[in-house]
PDB file of C-alpha atoms in Angstrom:
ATOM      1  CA  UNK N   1       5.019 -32.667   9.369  1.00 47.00           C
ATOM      2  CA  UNK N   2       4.405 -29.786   7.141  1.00 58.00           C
ATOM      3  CA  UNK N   3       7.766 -27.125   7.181  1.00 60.00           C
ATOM      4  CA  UNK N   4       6.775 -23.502   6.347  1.00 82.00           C
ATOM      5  CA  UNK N   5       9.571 -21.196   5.136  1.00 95.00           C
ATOM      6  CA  UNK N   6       7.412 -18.392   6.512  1.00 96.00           C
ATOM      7  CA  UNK N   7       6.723 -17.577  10.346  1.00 97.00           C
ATOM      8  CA  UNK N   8       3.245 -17.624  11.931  1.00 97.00           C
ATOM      9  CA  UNK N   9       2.834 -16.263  15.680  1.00 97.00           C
ATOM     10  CA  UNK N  10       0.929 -18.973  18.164  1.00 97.00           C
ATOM     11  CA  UNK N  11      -2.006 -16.550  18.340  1.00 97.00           C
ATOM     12  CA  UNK N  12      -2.373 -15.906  14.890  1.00 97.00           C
ATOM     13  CA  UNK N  13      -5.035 -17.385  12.267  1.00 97.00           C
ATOM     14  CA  UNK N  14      -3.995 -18.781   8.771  1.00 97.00           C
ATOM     15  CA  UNK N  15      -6.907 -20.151   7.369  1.00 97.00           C
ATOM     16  CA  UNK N  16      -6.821 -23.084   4.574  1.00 96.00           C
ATOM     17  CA  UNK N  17      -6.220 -22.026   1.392  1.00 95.00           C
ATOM     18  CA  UNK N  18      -4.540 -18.898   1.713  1.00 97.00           C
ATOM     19  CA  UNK N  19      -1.495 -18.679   0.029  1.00 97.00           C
ATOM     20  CA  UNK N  20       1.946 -17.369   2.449  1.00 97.00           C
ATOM     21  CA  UNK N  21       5.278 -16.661   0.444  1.00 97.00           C
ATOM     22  CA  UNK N  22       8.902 -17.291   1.651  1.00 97.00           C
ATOM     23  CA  UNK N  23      10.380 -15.131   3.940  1.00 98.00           C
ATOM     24  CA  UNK N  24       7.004 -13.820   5.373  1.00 98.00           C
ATOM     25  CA  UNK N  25       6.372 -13.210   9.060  1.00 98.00           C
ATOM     26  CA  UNK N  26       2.585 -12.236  10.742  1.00 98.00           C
ATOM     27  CA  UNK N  27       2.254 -11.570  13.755  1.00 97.00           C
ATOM     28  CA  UNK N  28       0.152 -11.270  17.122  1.00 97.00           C
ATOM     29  CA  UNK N  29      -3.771 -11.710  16.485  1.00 97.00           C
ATOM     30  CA  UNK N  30      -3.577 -11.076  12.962  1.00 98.00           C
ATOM     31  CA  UNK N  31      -5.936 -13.308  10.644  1.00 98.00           C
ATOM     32  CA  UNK N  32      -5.338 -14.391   6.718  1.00 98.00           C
ATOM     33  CA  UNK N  33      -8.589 -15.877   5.017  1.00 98.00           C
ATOM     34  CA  UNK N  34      -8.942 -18.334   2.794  1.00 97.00           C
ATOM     35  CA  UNK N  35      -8.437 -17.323  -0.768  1.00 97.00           C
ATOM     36  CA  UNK N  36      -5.535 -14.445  -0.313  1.00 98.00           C
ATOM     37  CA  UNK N  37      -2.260 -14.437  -1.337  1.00 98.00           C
ATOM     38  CA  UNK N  38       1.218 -12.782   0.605  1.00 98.00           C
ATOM     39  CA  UNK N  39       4.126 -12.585  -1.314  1.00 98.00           C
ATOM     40  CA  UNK N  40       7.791 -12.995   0.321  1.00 98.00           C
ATOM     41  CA  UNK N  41       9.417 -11.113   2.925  1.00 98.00           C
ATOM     42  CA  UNK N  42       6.414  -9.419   3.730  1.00 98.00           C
ATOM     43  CA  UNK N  43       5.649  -8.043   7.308  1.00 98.00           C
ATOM     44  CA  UNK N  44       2.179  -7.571   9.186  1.00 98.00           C
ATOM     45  CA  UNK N  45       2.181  -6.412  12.442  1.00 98.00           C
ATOM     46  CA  UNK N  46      -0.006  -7.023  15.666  1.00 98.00           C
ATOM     47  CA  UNK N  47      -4.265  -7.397  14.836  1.00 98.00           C
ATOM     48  CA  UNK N  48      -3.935  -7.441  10.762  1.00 98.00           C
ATOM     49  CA  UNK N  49      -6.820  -8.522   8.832  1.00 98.00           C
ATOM     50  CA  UNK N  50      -6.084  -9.788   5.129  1.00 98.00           C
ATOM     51  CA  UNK N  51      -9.737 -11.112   3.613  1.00 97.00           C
ATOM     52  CA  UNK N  52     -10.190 -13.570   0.912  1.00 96.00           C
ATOM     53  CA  UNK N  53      -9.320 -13.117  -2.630  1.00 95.00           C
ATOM     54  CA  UNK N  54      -6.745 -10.009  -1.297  1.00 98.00           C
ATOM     55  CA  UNK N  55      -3.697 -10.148  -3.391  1.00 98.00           C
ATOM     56  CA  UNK N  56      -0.294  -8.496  -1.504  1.00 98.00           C
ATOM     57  CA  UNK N  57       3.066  -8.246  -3.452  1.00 98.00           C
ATOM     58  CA  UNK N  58       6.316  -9.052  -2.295  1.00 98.00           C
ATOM     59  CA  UNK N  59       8.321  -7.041   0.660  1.00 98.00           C
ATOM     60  CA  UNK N  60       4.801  -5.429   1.759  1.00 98.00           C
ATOM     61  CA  UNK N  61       5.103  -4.114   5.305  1.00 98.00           C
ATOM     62  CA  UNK N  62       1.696  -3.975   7.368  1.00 98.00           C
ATOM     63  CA  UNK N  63       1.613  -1.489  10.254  1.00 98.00           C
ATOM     64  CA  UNK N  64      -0.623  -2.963  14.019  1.00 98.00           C
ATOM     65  CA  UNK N  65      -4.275  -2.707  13.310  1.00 98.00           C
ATOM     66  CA  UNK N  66      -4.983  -2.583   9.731  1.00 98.00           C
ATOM     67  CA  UNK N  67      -7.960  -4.729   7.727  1.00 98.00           C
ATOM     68  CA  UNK N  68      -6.568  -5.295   3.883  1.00 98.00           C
ATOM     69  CA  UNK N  69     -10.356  -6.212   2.741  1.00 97.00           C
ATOM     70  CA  UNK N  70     -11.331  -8.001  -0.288  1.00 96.00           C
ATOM     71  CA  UNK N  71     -11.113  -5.730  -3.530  1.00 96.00           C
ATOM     72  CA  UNK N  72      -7.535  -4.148  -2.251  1.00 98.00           C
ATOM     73  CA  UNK N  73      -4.693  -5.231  -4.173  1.00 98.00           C
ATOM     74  CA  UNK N  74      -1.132  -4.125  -3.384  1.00 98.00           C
ATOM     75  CA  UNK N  75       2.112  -4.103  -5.366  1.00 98.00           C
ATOM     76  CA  UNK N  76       5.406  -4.955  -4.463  1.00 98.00           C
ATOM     77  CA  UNK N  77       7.136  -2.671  -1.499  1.00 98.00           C
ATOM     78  CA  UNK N  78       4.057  -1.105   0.057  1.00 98.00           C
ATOM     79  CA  UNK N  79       3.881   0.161   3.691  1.00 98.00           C
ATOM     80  CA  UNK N  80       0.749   0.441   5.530  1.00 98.00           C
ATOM     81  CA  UNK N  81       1.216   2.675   8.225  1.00 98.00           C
ATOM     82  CA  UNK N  82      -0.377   2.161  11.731  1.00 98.00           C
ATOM     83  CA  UNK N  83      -4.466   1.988  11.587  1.00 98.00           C
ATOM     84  CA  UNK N  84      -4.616   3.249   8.439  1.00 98.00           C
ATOM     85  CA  UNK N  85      -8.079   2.493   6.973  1.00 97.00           C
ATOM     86  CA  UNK N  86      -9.625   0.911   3.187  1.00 98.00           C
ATOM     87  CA  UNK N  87     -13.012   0.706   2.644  1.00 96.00           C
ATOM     88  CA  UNK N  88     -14.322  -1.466  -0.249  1.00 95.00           C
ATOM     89  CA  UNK N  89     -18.404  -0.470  -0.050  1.00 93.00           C
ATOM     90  CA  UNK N  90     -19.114   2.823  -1.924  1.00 91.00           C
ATOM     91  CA  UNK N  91     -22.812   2.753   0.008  1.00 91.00           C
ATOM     92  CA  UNK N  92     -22.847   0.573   2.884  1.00 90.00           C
ATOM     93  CA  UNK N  93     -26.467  -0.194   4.724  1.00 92.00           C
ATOM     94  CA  UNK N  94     -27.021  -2.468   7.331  1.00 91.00           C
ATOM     95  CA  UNK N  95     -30.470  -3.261   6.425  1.00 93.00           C
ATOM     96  CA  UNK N  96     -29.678  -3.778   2.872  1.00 91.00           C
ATOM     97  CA  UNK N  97     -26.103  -5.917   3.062  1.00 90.00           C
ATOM     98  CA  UNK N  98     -23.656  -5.418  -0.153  1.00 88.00           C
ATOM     99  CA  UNK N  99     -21.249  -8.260   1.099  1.00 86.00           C
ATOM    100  CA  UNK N 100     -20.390 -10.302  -2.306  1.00 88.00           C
ATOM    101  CA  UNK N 101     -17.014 -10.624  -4.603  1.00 87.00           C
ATOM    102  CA  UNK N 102     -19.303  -7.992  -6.956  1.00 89.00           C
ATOM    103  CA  UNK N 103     -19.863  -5.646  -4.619  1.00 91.00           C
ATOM    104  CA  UNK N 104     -16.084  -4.534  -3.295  1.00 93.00           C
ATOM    105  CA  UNK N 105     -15.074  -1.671  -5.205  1.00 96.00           C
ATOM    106  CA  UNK N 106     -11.432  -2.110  -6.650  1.00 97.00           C
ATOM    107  CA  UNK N 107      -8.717  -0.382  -4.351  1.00 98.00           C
ATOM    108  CA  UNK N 108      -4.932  -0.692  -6.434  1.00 98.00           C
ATOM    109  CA  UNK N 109      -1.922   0.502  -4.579  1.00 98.00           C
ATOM    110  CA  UNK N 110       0.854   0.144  -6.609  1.00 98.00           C
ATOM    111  CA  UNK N 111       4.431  -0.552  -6.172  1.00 98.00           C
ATOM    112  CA  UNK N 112       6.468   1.104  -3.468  1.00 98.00           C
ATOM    113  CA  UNK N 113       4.013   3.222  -2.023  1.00 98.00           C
ATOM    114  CA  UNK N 114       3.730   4.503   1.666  1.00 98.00           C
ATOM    115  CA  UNK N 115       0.151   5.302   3.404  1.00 98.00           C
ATOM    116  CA  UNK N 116       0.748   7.223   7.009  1.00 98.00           C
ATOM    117  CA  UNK N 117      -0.845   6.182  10.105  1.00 98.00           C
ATOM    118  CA  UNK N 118      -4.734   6.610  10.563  1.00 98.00           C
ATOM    119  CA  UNK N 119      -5.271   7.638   6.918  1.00 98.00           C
ATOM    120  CA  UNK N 120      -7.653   6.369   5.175  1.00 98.00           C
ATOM    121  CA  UNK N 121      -8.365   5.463   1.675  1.00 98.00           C
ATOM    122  CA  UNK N 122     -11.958   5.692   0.279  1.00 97.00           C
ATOM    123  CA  UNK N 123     -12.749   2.609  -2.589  1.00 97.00           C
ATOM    124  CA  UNK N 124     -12.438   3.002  -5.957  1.00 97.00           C
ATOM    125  CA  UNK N 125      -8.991   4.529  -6.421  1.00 98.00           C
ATOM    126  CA  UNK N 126      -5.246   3.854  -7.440  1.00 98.00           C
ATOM    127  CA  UNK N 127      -2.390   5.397  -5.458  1.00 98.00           C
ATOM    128  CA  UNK N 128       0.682   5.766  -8.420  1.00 98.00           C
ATOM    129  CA  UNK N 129       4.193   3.647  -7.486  1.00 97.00           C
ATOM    130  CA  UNK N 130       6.030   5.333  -5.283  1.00 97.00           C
ATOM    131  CA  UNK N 131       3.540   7.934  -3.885  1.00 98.00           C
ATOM    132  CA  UNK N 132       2.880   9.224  -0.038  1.00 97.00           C
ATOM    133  CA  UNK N 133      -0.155   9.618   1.562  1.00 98.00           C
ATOM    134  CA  UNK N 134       0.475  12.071   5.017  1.00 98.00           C
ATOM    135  CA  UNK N 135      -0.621  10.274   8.116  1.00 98.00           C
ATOM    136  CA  UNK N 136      -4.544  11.561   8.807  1.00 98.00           C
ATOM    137  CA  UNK N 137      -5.113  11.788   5.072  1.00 98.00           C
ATOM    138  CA  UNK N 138      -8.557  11.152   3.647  1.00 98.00           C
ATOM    139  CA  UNK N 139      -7.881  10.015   0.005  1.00 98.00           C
ATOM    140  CA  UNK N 140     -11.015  10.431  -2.115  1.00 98.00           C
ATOM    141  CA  UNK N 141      -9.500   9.920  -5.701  1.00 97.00           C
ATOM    142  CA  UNK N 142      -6.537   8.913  -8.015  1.00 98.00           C
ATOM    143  CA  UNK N 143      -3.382   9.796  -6.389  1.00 98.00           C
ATOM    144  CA  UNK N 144      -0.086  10.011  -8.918  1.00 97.00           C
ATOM    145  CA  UNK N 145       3.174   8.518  -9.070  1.00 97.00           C
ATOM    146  CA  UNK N 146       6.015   9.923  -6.673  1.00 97.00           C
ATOM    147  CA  UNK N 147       3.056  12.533  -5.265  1.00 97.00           C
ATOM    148  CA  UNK N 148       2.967  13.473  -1.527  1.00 97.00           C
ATOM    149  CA  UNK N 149      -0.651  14.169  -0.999  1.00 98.00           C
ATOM    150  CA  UNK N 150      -2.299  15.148   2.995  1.00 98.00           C
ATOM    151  CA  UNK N 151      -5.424  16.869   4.175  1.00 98.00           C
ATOM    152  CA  UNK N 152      -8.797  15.857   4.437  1.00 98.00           C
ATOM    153  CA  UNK N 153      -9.743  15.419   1.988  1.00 98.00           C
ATOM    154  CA  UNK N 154      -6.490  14.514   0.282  1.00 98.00           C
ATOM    155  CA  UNK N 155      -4.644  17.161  -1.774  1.00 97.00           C
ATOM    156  CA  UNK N 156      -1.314  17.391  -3.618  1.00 96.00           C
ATOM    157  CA  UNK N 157       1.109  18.952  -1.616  1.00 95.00           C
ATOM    158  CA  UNK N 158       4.946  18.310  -2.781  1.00 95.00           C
ATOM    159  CA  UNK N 159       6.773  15.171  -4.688  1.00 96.00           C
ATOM    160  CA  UNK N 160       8.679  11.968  -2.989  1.00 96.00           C
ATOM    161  CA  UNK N 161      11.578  10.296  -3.703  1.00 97.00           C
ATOM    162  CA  UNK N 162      11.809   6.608  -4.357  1.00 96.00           C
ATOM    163  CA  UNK N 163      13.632   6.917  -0.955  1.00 96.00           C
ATOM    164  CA  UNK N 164      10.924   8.869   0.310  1.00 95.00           C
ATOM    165  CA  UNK N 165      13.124  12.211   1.070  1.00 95.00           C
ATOM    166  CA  UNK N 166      10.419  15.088  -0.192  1.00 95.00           C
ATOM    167  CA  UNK N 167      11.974  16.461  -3.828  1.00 96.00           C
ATOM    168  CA  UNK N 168      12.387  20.024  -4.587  1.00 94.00           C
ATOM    169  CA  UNK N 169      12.134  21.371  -7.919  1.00 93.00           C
ATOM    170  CA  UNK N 170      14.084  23.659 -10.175  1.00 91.00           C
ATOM    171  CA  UNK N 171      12.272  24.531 -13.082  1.00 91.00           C
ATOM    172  CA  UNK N 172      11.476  21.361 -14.711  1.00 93.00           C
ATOM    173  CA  UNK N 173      14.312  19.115 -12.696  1.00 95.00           C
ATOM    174  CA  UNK N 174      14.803  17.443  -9.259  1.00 95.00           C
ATOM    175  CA  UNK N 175      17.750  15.737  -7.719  1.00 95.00           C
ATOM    176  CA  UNK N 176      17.384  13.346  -4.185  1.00 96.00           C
ATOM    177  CA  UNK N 177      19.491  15.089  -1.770  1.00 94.00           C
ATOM    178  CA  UNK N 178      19.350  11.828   0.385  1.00 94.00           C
ATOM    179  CA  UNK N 179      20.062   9.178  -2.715  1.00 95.00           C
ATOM    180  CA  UNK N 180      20.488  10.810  -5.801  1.00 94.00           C
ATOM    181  CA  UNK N 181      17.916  10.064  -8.037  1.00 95.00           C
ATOM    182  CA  UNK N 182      16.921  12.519 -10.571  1.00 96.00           C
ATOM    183  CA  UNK N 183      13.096  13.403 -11.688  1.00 96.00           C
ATOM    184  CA  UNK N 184      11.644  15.751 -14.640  1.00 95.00           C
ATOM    185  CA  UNK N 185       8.259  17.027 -14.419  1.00 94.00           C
ATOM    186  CA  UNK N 186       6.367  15.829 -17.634  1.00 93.00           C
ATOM    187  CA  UNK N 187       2.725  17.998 -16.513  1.00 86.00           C
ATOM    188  CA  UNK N 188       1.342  19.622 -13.879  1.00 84.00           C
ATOM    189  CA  UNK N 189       0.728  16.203 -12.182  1.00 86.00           C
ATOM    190  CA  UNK N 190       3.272  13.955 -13.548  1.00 91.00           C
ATOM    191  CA  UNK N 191       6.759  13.388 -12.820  1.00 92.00           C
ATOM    192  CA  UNK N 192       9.315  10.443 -14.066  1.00 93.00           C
ATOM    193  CA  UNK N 193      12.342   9.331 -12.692  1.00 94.00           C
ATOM    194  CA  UNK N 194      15.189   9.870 -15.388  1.00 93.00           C
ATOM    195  CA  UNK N 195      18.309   8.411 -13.461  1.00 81.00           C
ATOM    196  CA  UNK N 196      20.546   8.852 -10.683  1.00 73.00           C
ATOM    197  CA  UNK N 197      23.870   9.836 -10.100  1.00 59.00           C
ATOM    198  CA  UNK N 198      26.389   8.048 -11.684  1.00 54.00           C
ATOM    199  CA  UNK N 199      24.506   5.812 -13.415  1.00 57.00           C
ATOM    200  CA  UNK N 200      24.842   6.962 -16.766  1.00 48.00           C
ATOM    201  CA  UNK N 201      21.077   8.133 -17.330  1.00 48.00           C
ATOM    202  CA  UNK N 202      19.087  11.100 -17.323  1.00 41.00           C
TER     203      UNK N 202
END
């Protein structure tokens, strides 16, 4: 008999071929097709869809109720919040069915970024490492690194820390008053992390 070094819930549905890293636990009702790939110590909750060919980093958490379809891609330490929403058809018709590997539009969200609960993120964009997307959001294009974007549709509205503790500027400079880590704004839309305290950077 087969041992997995992952769990799988009795009413859940793994289906042959789909690849399930160490450490990883799925739970109620959720579904993994054939063809996608979960790193390690990932989480996804109750009713989670992942479709073929869907590639999810490592220590990914996935909120109750979300579909990861094919075309989405996610980096390392994502969180999905709750019902959040992708869609991977720019013009979906019934009567005239775009359902192929060539027609899902590419959806990248890169490494350690959060999406809130019932957001939901139109095809074709890339949300930066370490961004926030507010629960409700509608995100419509390119979101930047460490950004905290909300609204309908989705606008830039302050900067997050690694930690996810909102940052507050002074002149050029931040500091984490949770954690410490320190940020420089490099343009009107781009920030970098330079260090954090005591670590002899920055």
């Amino acid at each position: 008999m087969e041992r997995k070094d992952y769990f799988v819930h009795e009413s859940a549905c793994i289906d042959a071929g789909a690849r399930i890293g160490k450490g990883t636990r799925i739970w109620h009702f959720s579904h993994v097709m054939s063809g996608a790939e979960i790193g390690e110590n990932c989480t996804l909750g109750q009713n989670v869809f992942v479709a073929s060919n869907v590639k999810i980093g490592n220590n990914v958490k996935i909120q109750n109720n979300v579909s990861v379809y094919e075309g989405v891609t996610l980096e390392d330490d994502v969180f999905l919040g709750p019902s959040m929403v992708f869609t991977n058809i720019k013009t979906p018709r019934a009567a005239y069915p775009r359902n192929t590997s060539d027609d899902y539009v590419r959806t990248l969200v890169k490494r350690g970024a959060s999406i809130g609960a019932n957001a939901t993120v139109i095809c074709g964009v890339t949300i930066g490492e370490w961004a926030f997307v507010a629960a409700g959001a509608v995100v419509t294009r390119d979101v930047p690194p460490y950004t905290l974007v909300a609204g309908v549709p989705a606008r830039l509205c302050g900067w997050a820390c690694e930690c996810g503790r909102p940052l507050r500027f002074e002149g050029r400079r931040a500091a984490c008053i949770e954690c410490g880590k320190r940020y420089e704004k490099r343009g009107k839309k781009t920030i970098v992390r330079i260090g954090g305290v005591g670590d002899g950077s920055g």
